[in-house]
Structures are given as structure tokens and as C-alpha cells.
XYZ file of C-alpha atoms in Angstrom:
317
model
C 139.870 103.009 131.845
C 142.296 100.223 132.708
C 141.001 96.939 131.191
C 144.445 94.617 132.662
C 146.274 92.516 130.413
C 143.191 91.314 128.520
C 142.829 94.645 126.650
C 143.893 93.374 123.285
C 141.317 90.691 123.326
C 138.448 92.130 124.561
C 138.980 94.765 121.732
C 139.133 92.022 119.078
C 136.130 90.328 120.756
C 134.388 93.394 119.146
C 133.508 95.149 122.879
C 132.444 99.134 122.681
C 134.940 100.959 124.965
C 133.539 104.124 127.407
C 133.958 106.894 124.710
C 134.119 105.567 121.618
C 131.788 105.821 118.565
C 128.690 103.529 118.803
C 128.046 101.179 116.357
C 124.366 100.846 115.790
C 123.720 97.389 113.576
C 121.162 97.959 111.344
C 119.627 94.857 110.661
C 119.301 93.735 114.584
C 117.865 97.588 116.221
C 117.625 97.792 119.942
C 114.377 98.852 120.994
C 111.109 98.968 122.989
C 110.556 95.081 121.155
C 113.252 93.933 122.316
C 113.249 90.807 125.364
C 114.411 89.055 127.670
C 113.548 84.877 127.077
C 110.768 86.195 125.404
C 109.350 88.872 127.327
C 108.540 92.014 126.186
C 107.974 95.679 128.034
C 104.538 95.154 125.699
C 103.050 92.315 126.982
C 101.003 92.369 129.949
C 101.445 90.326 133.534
C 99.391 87.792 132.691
C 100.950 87.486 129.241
C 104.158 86.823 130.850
C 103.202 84.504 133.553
C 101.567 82.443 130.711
C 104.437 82.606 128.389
C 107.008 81.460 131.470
C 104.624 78.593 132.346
C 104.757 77.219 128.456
C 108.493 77.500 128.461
C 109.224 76.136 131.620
C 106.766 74.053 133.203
C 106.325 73.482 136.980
C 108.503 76.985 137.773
C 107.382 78.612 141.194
C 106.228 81.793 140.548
C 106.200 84.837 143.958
C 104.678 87.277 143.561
C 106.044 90.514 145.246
C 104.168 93.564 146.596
C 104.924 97.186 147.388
C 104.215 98.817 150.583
C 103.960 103.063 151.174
C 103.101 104.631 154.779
C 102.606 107.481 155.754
C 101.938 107.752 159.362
C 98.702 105.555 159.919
C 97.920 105.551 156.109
C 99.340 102.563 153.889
C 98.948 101.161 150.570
C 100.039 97.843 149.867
C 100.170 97.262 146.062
C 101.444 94.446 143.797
C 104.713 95.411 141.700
C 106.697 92.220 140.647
C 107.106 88.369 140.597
C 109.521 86.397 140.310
C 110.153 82.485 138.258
C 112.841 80.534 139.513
C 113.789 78.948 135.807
C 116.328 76.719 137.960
C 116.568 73.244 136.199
C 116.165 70.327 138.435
C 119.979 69.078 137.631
C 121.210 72.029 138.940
C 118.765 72.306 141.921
C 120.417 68.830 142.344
C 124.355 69.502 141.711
C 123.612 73.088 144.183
C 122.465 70.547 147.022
C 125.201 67.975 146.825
C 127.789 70.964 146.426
C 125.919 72.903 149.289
C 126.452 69.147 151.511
C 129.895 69.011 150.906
C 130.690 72.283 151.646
C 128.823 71.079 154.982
C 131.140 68.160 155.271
C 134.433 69.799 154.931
C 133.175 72.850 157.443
C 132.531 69.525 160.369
C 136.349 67.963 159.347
C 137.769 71.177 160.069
C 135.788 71.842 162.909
C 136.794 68.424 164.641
C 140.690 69.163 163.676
C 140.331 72.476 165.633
C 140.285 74.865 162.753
C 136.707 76.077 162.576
C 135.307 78.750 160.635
C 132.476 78.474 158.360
C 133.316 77.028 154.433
C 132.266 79.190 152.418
C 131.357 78.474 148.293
C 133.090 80.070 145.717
C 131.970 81.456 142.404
C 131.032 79.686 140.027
C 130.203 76.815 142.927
C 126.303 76.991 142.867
C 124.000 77.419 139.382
C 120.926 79.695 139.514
C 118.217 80.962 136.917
C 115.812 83.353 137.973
C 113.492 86.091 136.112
C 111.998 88.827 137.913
C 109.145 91.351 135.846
C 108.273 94.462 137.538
C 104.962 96.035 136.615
C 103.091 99.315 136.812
C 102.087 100.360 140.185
C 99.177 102.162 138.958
C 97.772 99.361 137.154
C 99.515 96.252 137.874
C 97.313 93.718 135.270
C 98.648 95.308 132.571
C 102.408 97.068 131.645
C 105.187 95.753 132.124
C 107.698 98.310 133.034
C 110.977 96.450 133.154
C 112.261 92.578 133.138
C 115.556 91.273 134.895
C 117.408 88.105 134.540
C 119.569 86.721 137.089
C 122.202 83.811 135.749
C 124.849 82.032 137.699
C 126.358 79.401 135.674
C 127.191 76.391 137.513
C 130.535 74.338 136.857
C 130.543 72.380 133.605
C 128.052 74.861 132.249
C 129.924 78.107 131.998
C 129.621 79.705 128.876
C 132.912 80.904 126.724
C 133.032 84.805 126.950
C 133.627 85.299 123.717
C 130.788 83.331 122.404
C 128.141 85.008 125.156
C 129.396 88.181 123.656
C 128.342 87.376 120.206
C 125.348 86.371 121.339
C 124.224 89.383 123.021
C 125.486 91.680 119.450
C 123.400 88.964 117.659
C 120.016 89.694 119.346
C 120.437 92.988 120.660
C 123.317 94.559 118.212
C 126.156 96.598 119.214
C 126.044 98.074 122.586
C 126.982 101.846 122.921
C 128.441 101.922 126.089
C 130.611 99.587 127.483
C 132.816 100.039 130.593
C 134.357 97.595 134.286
C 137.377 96.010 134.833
C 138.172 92.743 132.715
C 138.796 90.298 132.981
C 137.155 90.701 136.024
C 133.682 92.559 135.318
C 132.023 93.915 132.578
C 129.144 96.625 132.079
C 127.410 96.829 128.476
C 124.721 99.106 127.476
C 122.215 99.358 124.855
C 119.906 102.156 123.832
C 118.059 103.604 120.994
C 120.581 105.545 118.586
C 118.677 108.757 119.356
C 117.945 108.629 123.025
C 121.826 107.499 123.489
C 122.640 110.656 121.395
C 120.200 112.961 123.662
C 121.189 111.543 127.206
C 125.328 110.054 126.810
C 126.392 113.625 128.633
C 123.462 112.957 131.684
C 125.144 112.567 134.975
C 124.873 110.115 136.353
C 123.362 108.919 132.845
C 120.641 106.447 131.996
C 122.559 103.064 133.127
C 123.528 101.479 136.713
C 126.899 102.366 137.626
C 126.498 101.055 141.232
C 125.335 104.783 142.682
C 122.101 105.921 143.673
C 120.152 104.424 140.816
C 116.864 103.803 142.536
C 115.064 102.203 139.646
C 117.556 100.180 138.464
C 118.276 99.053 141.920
C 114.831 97.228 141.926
C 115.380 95.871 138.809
C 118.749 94.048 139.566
C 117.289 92.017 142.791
C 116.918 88.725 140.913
C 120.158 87.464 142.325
C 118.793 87.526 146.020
C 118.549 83.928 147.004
C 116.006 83.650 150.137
C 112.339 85.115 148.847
C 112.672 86.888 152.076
C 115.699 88.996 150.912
C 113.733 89.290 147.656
C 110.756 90.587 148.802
C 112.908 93.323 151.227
C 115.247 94.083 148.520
C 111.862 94.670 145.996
C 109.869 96.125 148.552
C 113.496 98.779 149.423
C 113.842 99.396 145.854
C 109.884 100.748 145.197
C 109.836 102.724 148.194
C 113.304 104.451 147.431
C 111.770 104.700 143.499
C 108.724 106.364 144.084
C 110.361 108.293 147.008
C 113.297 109.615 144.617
C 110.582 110.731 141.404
C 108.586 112.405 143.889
C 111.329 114.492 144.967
C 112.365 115.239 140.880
C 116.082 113.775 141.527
C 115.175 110.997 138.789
C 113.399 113.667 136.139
C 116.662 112.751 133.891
C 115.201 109.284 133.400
C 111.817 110.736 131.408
C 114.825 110.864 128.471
C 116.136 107.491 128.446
C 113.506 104.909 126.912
C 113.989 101.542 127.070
C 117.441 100.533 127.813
C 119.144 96.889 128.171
C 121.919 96.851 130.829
C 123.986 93.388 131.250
C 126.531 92.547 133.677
C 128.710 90.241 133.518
C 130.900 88.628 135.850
C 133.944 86.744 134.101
C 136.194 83.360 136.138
C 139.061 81.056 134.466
C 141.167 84.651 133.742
C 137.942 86.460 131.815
C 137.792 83.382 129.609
C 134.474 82.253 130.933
C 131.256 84.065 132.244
C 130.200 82.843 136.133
C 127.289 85.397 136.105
C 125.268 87.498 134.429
C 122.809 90.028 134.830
C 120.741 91.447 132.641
C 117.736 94.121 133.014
C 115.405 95.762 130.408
C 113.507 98.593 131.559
C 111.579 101.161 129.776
C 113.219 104.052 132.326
C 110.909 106.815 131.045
C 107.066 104.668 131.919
C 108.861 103.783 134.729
C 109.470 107.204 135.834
C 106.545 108.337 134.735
C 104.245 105.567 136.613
C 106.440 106.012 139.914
C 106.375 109.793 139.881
C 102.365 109.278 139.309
C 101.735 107.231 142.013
C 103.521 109.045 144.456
C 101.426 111.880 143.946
C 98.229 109.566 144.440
C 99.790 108.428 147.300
C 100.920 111.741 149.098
C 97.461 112.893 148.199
C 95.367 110.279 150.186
C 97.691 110.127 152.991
C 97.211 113.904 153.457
C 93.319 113.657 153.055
C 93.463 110.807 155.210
C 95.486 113.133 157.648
C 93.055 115.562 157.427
C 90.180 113.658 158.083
C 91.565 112.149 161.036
C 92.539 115.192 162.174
C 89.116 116.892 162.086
C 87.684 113.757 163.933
C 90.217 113.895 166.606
C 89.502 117.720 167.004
C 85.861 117.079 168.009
C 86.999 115.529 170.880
C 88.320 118.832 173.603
C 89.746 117.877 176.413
C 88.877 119.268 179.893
C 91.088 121.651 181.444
């Protein structure tokens, strides 16, 4: 794995390369207690909700649902919501930005030059938290929690220092692999799940392949609720479609694992973006894969009845 000029530092930052010996820290164990801002895989919707309103007051709240068809048959049910943990300052800086991005697109356009303006990373700040329940019973677990961060100008936190926060909460990570200073990939597992699964292809993290689950769970970063609720909606379908069919059986061995992304500017010295998702990959197969088979089930008995109605009525010949 080529890591650029920056491979010296990242290594004395402390980062896990692809293939070499975890470091599990004792005193800080990942596992199914960890969170994200305070969430847990244990606590319940409502739970959540509650514990998002206390921390940040006045935080829109939409609520996503999942849609199945089969034929005529459909279930709509509700799988997700999403807080937009935005502060108001940067709601504020985004718009002025966003106007003078505006600005500079018209003086170009009068000068003859045209073509849009487009923002650059780092540009625009965003905070958003998106919890994704269980389909089969969607009051109660939580089956995985993502966070969405762009860090707007001024606010960008020192890569180092981001790092040590992550090893402080969540210990060492036992896989870490991208391109830095450019992008970053770190994983964290329980010691003995890692130890059962770390030969898996394509393995128990998102790699940016066909990782249905994990797909869903990285969609905070949409910014129109439209695009949200498609990209939500996409991801269930192509989840429950996918443990159906077995192709995701690997993921009943994974647990609960933490993946963060981040996305490095200023040379890898800073982090623009992160993303990070906590999912408990074996409930979630598990609840998928069960409600699929509901689902297949009452579409065909719905298919059945209709059918038998239908056959009552003969045409004439």
C-alpha cells in the first residue's frame, strides 16, 4: 500500500497499517457499548431521539421509510431518521459562502466566461446523524448509527489530534488502509470477531464495493432530504434484497464494527470530513434476512389470492 510522502508520519501518529498486528488497548475495549455522540446500538428509537433533542435543542429530525414491492403488493415501513446537528454559525457562514460563490459565477458570466462556480472542500460545514433501526420492529433496536462531518474553514480539526481522539474512545483500530494524505479508512472490531473474519472477502468493512448494508449506513452526507430519502430507501431495498439471496451470510460473523473515514486537506495536516458508522452487522443481517422472508411470503400469498379471485372470472370464447 502506497501511503505518499507522508508515510513516516502517519506511522508515528500511531496509525495500524493493512497487515500488521492489531493492537487491542485494554483499558478503552471496542464493543457493542460503544457510540456515536452518545448513542448506543442498545438504546431504542425513542431513546435516541430524546437523547439528540437534550443535546442539541431545536435540531430537525426526518424520519425515513423503507419501501418493498412486489408486483401489486407493497410494504412501506419506517427504517431511519436523520438530525441535522448543524450549528446556526455554520448554517450562517454555508449561506454567505454559498452567495458568493453566486456572485463570482454572475461576474464571470457578464465577462463572457460562464460556467457554473463550483465550492471546494472544506468550503461548506455540515453535521448530520443518521440511526437506522430494525425493520421488523422499528420502536425498539437500533441496528447501526452514522455520522456525517464536514468541517467548515476555521474549524478544521488537526489530524493528528482527531486521531488520538478516536484511539482514546474507541482504542486502537485493527485495520487501517487509503491513500494519505489524501484519504484514510480505519476499522475497529472486537479482538475475537477481527480474529474469526480478517481473511473474509470482501471482509466485514466498506471498501467502496458492493457493501449493501454499509451503503445505507454511510448516506448521512447527502445534502437534499430528497437524495436522503432515495439513497436510504436504495440502500434497504438492495439490503434486504442481497440477505435474501445469502450473498451477505458472511456478515452473521462480524458484530458490531466502527468504520471512520476520513478525508484529509492542507497536505493531510487537517481533516475536511469525516465519516463515521457503527453498525452491529450481524442483527443487521439477521433482521434484513428476516424480513425479507416475511415479505416474499405475503407478496406470494397475496399473489395467490389474487390469483384465485381473478380465476373465477372465465372469459367467453
Amino acid at each position: 500500500m502506497l501511503l505518499g510522502r507522508r508515510f513516516l508520519a502517519a506511522a508515528q501518529a500511531g496509525l495500524v497499517l493493512t497487515g500488521a498486528a492489531p493492537a487491542f488497548a485494554g483499558d478503552v475495549p471496542f464493543g457493542p457499548d460503544s457510540d456515536i455522540l452518545g448513542i448506543r446500538l442498545s438504546m431504542s428509537r425513542d431513546e435516541a431521539r430524546k437523547l439528540i433533542a437534550q443535546n442539541y435543542p431545536g435540531a430537525p429530525i426526518s424520519d425515513f421509510n423503507g419501501a418493498l414491492r412486489s408486483g401489486d403488493f407493497q410494504k412501506v415501513v419506517p427504517i431511519a431518521f436523520i438530525a441535522d446537528l448543524t450549528s446556526k454559525a455554520v448554517q450562517s457562514a454555508n449561506q454567505q459562502k454559498n452567495a458568493q460563490l453566486q456572485a463570482d459565477e454572475r461576474a464571470r458570466a457578464a465577462v463572457g466566461l460562464g460556467g457554473p462556480v463550483i465550492g471546494q472542500p472544506g468550503d461548506f460545514g455540515a453535521d448530520r446523524i443518521k440511526v437506522l433501526f430494525d425493520p421488523n420492529d422499528g420502536t425498539t433496536d437500533i441496528i447501526g448509527v452514522s455520522r456525517y462531518t464536514a468541517y467548515p474553514p476555521g474549524h478544521q480539526p488537526v489530524t493528528a489530534t482527531l486521531l488520538a481522539a478516536l484511539k482514546a474512545k474507541y482504542g486502537e483500530p485493527v485495520r487501517s488502509e487509503g491513500n494519505f494524505p489524501y484519504e484514510m479508512n480505519y476499522t475497529w472490531m472486537q479482538p475475537d470477531a477481527w480474529k474469526r473474519t480478517k481473511n473474509l472477502f470482501p471482509g466485514c468493512f466498506h471498501d467502496g464495493g458492493v457493501q449493501t448494508l454499509w451503503d445505507d449506513a454511510y448516506g448521512a452526507g447527502v445534502y437534499t432530504e430528497r437524495g436522503e430519502e432515495e439513497f436510504t430507501n436504495d440502500g434497504f431495498l438492495q439490503g434486504v434484497n442481497f440477505t435474501s439471496s445469502g450473498n451477505l451470510n458472511y456478515f452473521a460473523r462480524c458484530g458490531v464494527v466502527l468504520q471512520v473515514n476520513l478525508r484529509f486537506v492542507k497536505q493531510g495536516d487537517y481533516v475536511g470530513e469525516m465519516r463515521a458508522s457503527l453498525l452491529n452487522l450481524s442483527q443487521a443481517h439477521t433482521e434484513l434476512k428476516a424480513y425479507g422472508a416475511a415479505f416474499w411470503k405475503a407478496a406470494d400469498e397475496a399473489r395467490a389470492k389474487q390469483l384465485n379471485t381473478d380465476a373465477a372470472n372465465k372469459p367467453k370464447l
